[in-house]
Short mmCIF file of C-alpha atoms and ligand atoms in Angstrom, two decimals:
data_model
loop_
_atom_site.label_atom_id
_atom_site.label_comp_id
_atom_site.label_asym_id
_atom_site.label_seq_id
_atom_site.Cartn_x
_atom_site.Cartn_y
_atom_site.Cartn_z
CA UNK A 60 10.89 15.83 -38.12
CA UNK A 61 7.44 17.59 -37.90
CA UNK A 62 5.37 16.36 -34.45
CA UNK A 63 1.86 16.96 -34.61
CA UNK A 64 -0.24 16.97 -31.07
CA UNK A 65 -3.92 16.50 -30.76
CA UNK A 66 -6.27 14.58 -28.03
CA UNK A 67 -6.37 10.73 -28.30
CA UNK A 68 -9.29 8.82 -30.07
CA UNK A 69 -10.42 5.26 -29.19
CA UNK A 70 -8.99 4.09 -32.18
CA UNK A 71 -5.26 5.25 -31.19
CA UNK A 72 -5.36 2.24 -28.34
CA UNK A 73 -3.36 -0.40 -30.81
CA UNK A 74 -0.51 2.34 -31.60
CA UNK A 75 -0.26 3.31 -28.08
CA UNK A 76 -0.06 -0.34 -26.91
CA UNK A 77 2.19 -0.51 -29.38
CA UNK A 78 4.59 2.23 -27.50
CA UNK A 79 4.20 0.43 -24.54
CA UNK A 80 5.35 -2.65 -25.75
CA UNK A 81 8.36 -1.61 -27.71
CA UNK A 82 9.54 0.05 -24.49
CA UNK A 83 8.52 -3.06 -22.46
CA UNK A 84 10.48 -5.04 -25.10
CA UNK A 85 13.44 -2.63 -25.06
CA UNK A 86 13.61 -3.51 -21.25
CA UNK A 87 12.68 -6.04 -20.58
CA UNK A 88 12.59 -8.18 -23.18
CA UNK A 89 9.38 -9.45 -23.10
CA UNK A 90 6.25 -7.56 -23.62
CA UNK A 91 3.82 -7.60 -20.09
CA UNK A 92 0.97 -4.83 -20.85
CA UNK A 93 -2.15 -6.25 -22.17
CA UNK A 94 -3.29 -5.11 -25.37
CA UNK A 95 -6.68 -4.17 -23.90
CA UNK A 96 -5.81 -1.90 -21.15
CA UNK A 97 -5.67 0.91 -22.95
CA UNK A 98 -8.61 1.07 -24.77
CA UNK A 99 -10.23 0.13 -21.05
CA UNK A 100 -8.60 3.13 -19.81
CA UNK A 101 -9.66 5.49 -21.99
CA UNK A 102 -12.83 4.49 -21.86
CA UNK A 103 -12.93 5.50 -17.90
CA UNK A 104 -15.57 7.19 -16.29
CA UNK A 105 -13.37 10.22 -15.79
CA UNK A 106 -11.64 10.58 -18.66
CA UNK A 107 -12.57 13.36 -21.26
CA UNK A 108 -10.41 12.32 -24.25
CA UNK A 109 -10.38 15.98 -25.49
CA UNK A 110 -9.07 17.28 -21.90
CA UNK A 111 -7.44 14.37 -20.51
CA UNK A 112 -5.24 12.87 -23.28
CA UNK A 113 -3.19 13.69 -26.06
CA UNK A 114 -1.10 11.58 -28.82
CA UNK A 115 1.85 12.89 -31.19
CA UNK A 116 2.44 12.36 -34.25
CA UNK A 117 5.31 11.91 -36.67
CA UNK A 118 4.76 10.95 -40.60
CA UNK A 119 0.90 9.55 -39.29
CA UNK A 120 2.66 7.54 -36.69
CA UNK A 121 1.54 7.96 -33.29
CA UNK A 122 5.00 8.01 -31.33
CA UNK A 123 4.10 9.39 -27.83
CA UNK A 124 0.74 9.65 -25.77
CA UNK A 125 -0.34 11.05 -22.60
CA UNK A 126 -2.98 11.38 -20.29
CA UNK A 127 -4.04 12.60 -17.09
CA UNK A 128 -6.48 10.49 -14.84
CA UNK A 129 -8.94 12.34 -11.74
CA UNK A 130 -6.40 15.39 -12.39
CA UNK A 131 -4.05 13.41 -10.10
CA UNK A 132 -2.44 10.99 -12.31
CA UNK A 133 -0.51 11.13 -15.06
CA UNK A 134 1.41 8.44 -17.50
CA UNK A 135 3.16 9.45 -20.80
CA UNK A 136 5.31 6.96 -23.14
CA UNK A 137 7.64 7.74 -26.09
CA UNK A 138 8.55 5.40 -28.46
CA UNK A 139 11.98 4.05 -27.91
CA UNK A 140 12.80 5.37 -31.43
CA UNK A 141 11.65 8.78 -30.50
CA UNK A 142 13.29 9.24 -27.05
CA UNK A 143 15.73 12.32 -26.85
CA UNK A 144 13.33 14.64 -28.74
CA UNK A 145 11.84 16.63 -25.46
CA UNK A 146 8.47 15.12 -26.91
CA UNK A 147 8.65 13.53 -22.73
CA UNK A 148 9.17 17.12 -21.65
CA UNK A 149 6.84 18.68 -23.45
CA UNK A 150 3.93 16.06 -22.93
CA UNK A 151 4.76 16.52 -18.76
CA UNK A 152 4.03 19.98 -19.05
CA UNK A 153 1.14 19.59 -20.35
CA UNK A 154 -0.17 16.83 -17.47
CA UNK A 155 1.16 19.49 -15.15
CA UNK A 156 -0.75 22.17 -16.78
CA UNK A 157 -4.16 19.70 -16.99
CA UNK A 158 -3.95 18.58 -13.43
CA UNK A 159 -3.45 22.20 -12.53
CA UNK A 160 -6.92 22.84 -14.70
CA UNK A 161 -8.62 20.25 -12.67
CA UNK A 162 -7.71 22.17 -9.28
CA UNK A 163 -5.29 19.31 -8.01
CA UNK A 164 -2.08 20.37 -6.48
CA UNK A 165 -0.47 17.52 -6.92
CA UNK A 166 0.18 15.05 -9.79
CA UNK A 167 1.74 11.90 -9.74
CA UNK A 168 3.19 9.41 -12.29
CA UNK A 169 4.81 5.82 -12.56
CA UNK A 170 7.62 5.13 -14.15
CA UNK A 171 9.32 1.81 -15.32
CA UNK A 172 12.44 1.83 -13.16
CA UNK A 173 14.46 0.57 -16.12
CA UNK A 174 13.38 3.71 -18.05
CA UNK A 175 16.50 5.69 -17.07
CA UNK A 176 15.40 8.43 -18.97
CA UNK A 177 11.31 8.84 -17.61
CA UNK A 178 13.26 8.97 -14.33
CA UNK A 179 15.88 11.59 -14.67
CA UNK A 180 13.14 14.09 -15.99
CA UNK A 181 10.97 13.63 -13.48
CA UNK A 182 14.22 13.65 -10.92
CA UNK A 183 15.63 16.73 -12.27
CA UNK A 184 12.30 18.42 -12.19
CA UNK A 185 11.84 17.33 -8.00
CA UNK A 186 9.15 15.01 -8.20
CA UNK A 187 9.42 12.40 -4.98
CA UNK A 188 9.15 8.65 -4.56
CA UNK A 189 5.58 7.69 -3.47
CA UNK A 190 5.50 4.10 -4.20
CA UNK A 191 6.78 1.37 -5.55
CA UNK A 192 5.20 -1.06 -7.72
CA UNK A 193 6.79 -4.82 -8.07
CA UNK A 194 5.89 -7.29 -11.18
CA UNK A 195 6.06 -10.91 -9.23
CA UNK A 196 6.09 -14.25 -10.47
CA UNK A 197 5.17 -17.80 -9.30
CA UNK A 198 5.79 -21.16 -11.01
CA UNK A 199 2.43 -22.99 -12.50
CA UNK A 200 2.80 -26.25 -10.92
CA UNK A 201 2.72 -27.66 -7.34
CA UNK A 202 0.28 -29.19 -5.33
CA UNK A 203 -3.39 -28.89 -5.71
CA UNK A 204 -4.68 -25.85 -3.22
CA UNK A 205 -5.40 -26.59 0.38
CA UNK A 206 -8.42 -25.41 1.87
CA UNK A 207 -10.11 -24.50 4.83
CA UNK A 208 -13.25 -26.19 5.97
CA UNK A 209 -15.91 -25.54 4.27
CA UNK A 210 -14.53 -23.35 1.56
CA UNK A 211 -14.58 -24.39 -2.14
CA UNK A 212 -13.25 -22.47 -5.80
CA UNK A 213 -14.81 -22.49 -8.50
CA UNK A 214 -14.56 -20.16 -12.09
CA UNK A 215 -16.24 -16.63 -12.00
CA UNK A 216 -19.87 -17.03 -13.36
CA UNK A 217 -21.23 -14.12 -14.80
CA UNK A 218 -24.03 -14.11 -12.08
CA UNK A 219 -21.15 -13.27 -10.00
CA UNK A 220 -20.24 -9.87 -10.97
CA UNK A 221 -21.94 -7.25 -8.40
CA UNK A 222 -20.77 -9.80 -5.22
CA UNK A 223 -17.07 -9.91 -6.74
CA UNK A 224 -17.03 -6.33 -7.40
CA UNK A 225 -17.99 -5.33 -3.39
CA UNK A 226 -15.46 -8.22 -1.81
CA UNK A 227 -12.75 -6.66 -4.15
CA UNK A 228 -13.70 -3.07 -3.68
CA UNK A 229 -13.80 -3.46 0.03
CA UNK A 230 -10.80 -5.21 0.45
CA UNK A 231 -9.10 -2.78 -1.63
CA UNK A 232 -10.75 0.46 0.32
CA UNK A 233 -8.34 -0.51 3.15
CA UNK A 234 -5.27 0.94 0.48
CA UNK A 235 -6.95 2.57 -2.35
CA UNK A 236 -7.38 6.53 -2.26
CA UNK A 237 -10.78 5.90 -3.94
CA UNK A 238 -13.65 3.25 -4.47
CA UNK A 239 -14.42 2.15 -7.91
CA UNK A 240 -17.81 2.10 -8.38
CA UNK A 241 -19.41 -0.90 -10.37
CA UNK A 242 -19.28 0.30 -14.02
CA UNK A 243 -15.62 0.89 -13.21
CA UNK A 244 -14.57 -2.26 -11.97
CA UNK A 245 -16.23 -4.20 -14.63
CA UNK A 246 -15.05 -1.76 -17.56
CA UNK A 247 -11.06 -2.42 -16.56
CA UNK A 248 -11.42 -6.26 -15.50
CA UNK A 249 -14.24 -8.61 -16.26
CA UNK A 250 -15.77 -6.43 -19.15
CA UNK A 251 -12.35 -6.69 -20.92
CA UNK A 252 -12.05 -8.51 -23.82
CA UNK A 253 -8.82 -10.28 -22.16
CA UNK A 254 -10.77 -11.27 -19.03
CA UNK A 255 -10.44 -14.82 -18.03
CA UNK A 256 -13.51 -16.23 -16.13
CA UNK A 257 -11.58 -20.11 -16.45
CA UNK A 258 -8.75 -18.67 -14.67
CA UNK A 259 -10.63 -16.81 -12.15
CA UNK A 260 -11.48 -18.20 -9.11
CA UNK A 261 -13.86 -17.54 -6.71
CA UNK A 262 -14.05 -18.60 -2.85
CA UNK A 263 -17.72 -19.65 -1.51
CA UNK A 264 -18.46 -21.06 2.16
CA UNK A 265 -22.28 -20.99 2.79
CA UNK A 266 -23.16 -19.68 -0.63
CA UNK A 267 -21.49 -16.45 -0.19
CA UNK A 268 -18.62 -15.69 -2.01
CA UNK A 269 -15.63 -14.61 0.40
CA UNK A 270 -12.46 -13.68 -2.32
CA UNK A 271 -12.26 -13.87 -5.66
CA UNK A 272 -8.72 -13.73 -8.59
CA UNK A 273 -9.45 -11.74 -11.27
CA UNK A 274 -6.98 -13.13 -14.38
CA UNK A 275 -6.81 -11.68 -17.73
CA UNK A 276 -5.24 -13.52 -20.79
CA UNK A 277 -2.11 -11.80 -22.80
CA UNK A 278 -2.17 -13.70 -25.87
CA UNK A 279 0.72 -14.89 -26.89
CA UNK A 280 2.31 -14.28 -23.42
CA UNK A 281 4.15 -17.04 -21.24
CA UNK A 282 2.60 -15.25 -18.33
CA UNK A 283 -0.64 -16.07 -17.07
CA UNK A 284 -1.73 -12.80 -15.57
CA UNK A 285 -3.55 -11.94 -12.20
CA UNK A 286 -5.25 -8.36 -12.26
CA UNK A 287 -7.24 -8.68 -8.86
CA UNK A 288 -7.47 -10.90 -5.41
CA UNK A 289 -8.79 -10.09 -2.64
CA UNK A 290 -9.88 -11.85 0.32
CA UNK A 291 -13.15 -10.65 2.80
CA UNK A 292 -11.73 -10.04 5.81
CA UNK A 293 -13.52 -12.87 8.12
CA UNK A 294 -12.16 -15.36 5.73
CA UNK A 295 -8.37 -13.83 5.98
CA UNK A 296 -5.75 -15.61 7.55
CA UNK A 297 -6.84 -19.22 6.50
CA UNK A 298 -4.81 -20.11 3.26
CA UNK A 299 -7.75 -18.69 1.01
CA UNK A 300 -5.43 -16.00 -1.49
CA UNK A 301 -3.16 -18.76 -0.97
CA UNK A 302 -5.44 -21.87 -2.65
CA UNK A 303 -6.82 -18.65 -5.38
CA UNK A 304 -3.51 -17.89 -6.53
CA UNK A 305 -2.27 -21.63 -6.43
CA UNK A 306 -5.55 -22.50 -8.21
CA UNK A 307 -5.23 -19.38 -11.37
CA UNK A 308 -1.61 -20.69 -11.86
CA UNK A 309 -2.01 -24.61 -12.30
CA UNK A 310 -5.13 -23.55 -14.75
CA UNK A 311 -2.45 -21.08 -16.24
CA UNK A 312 0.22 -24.46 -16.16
CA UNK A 313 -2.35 -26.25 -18.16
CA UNK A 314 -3.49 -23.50 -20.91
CA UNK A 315 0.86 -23.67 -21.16
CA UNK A 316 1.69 -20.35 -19.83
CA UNK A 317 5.08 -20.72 -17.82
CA UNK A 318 4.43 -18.73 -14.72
CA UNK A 319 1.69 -16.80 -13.30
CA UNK A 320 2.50 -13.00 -12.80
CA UNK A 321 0.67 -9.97 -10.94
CA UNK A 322 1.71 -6.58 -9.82
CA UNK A 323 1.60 -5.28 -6.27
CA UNK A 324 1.70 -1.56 -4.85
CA UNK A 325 3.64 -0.92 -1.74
CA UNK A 326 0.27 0.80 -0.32
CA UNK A 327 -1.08 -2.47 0.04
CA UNK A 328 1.25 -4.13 2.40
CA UNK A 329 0.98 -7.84 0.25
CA UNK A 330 4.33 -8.07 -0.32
CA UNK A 331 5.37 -10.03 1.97
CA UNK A 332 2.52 -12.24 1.54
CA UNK A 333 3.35 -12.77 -1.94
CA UNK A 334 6.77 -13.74 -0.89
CA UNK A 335 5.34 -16.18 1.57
CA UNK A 336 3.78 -17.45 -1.25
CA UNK A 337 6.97 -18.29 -3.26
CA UNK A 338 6.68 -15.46 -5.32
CA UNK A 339 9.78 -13.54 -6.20
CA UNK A 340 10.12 -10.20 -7.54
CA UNK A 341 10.91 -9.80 -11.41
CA UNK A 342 11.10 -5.93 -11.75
CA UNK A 343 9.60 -2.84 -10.57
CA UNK A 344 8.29 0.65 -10.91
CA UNK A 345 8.28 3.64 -9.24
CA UNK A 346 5.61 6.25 -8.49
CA UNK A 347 6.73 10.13 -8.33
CA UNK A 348 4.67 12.86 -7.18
CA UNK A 349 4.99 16.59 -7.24
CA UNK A 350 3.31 19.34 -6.14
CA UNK A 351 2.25 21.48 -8.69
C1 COA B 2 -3.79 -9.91 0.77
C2 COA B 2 -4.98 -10.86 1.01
C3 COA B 2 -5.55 -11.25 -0.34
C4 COA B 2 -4.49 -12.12 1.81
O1 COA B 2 -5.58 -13.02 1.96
P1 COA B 2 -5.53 -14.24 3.01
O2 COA B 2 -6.56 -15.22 2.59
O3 COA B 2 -5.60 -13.73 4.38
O4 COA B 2 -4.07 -14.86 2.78
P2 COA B 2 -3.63 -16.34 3.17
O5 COA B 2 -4.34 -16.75 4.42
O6 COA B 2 -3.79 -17.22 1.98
O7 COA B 2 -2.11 -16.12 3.48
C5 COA B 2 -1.10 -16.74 2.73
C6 COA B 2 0.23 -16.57 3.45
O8 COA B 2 0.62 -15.19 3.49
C7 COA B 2 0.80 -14.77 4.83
N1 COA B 2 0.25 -13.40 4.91
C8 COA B 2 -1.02 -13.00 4.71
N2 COA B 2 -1.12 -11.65 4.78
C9 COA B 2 0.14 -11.21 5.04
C10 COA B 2 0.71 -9.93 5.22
N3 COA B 2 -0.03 -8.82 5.15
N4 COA B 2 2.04 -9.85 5.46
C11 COA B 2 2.80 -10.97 5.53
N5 COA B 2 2.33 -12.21 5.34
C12 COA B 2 1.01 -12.34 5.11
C13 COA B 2 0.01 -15.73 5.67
O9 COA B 2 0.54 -15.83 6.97
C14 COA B 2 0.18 -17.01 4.89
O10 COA B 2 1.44 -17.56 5.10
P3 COA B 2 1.56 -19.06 5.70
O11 COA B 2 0.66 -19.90 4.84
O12 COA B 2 3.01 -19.39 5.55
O13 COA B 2 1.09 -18.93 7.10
C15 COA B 2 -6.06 -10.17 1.88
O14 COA B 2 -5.45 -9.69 3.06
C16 COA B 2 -6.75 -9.01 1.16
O15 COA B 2 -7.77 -9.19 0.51
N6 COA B 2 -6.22 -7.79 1.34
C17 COA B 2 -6.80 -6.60 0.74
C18 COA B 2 -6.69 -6.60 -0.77
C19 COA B 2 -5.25 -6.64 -1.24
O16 COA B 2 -4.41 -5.93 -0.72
N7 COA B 2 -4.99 -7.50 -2.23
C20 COA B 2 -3.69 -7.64 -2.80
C21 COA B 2 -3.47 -6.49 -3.68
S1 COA B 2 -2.25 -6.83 -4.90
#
């Protein structure tokens, strides 16, 4: 078969979802990625589609895609009918070599830890464990949410935006390597086609708003979906991600979703919450890094 490489275009985002999901149904059995997040992420401040990404090709098909985020990050997919080709291999080198390009020296990538295959590559080639990643998920009914005095939710109003984006930004500054600046924020969550604002809560005591759930819609999906929560940090402590999360899955319960789901990083130390919370863990992934 003749593969044919060339940088990514906006318009590849439905084929590469598409590679996502068959691999995500090959696994898992169920499909979790939201058909907008790719076109979101290529449409990130940082990326330069004709540096940073590249798709393959067989027959016009796109069967594999890559990219390289900040020259630090990497992911790269192959079609589950296209695995065993060294069109993986050959895609890694060329993260390596564009992170490389972009000065980094080091480059790191996560990896479905059902994907035997994404992990023995990146094994055999001495890339270490970072992080871990864990999918968790939470039943949609149960009791109204409790909350402290003098707190009350509501649904994310548009007028909202700028606050939300600097309670979740600074929240997430205490973990994440680096801020994201408005444009973004709002270009991978609330600007998103799939963004809820029904199923996103936000916490107010005195007018201000103190934590906010970001939730996007999968259509089709059982899952309701939580991208985002955060909690200010005066407010922490008194049940208020508790009464968000409780309050994004019984909205979830009543659009008929059958549980609410959301992915946490090891870096940010909310696992335990989350587990406190009645959440359990459903599956994982895995971040590698090497240096280059
Ligand atoms: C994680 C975060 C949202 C928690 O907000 P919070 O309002 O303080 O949480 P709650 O008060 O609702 O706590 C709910 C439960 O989890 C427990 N809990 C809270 N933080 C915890 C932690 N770090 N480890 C273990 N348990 C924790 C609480 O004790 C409480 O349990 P209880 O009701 O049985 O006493 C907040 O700390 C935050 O914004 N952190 C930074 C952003 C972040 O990491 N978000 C999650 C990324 S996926």
């Amino acid at each position: 078969m003749e593969f044919r490489t060339r940088p990514a275009a906006l318009d590849d985002a439905p084929a590469i979802h598409a590679i996502i999901a068959a691999n995500e149904q090959l696994w898992h059995g169920l499909v979790q990625a939201v058909p907008d997040a790719v076109a979101a992420d290529l449409q990130r401040p940082l990326i330069n589609l004709d540096l940073d990404t590249r798709v393959v090709e067989a027959a016009g098909q796109v069967v594999a895609w890559a990219w390289v985020h900040g020259g630090r990050r990497a992911q790269l997919d192959v079609h589950p009918s296209d695995v065993g080709r060294g069109l993986g291999t050959d895609l890694l080198d060329w993260a390596e070599a564009r992170a490389r390009e972009h000065g980094s020296d080091w480059l790191a990538q996560t990896v479905d830890d059902a994907d035997l295959a994404g992990t023995k590559i990146l094994r055999d080639r001495g890339y270490e464990v970072l992080a871990t990643n864990w999918l968790l998920e939470r039943p949609v009914d149960g009791d109204e949410p409790m909350l402290p005095d003098g707190v009350t939710l509501r649904p994310f109003e548009t007028a909202d935006a700028h606050t939300v984006h600097q309670v979740i930004q600074d929240a997430f500054d205490e973990w994440q390597p680096r801020r994201h600046e408005y444009d973004e924020w709002a270009g991978t969550s609330i600007e998103r086609d799939s963004f809820d604002a029904e199923l996103s809560p936000v916490a107010v005591a005195d007018d201000q708003i103190v934590g906010a759930a970001i939730s996007l819609e999968l259509p089709g999906s059982p899952n309701g979906y939580v991208e985002q929560l955060a909690v200010r940090r005066d407010f922490r402590g008194h049940g208020v991600a508790r009464a968000l999360l409780t309050y994004a899955a019984l909205e979830a319960g009543r659009r008929g979703k059958k549980t609410l789901t959301l992915w946490t990083h090891s870096g940010t130390g909310a696992l335990a919450m989350y587990e406190r919370l009645g959440m359990r863990v459903r599956r994982s992934t895995t971040v590698y890094r090497t240096q280059l």
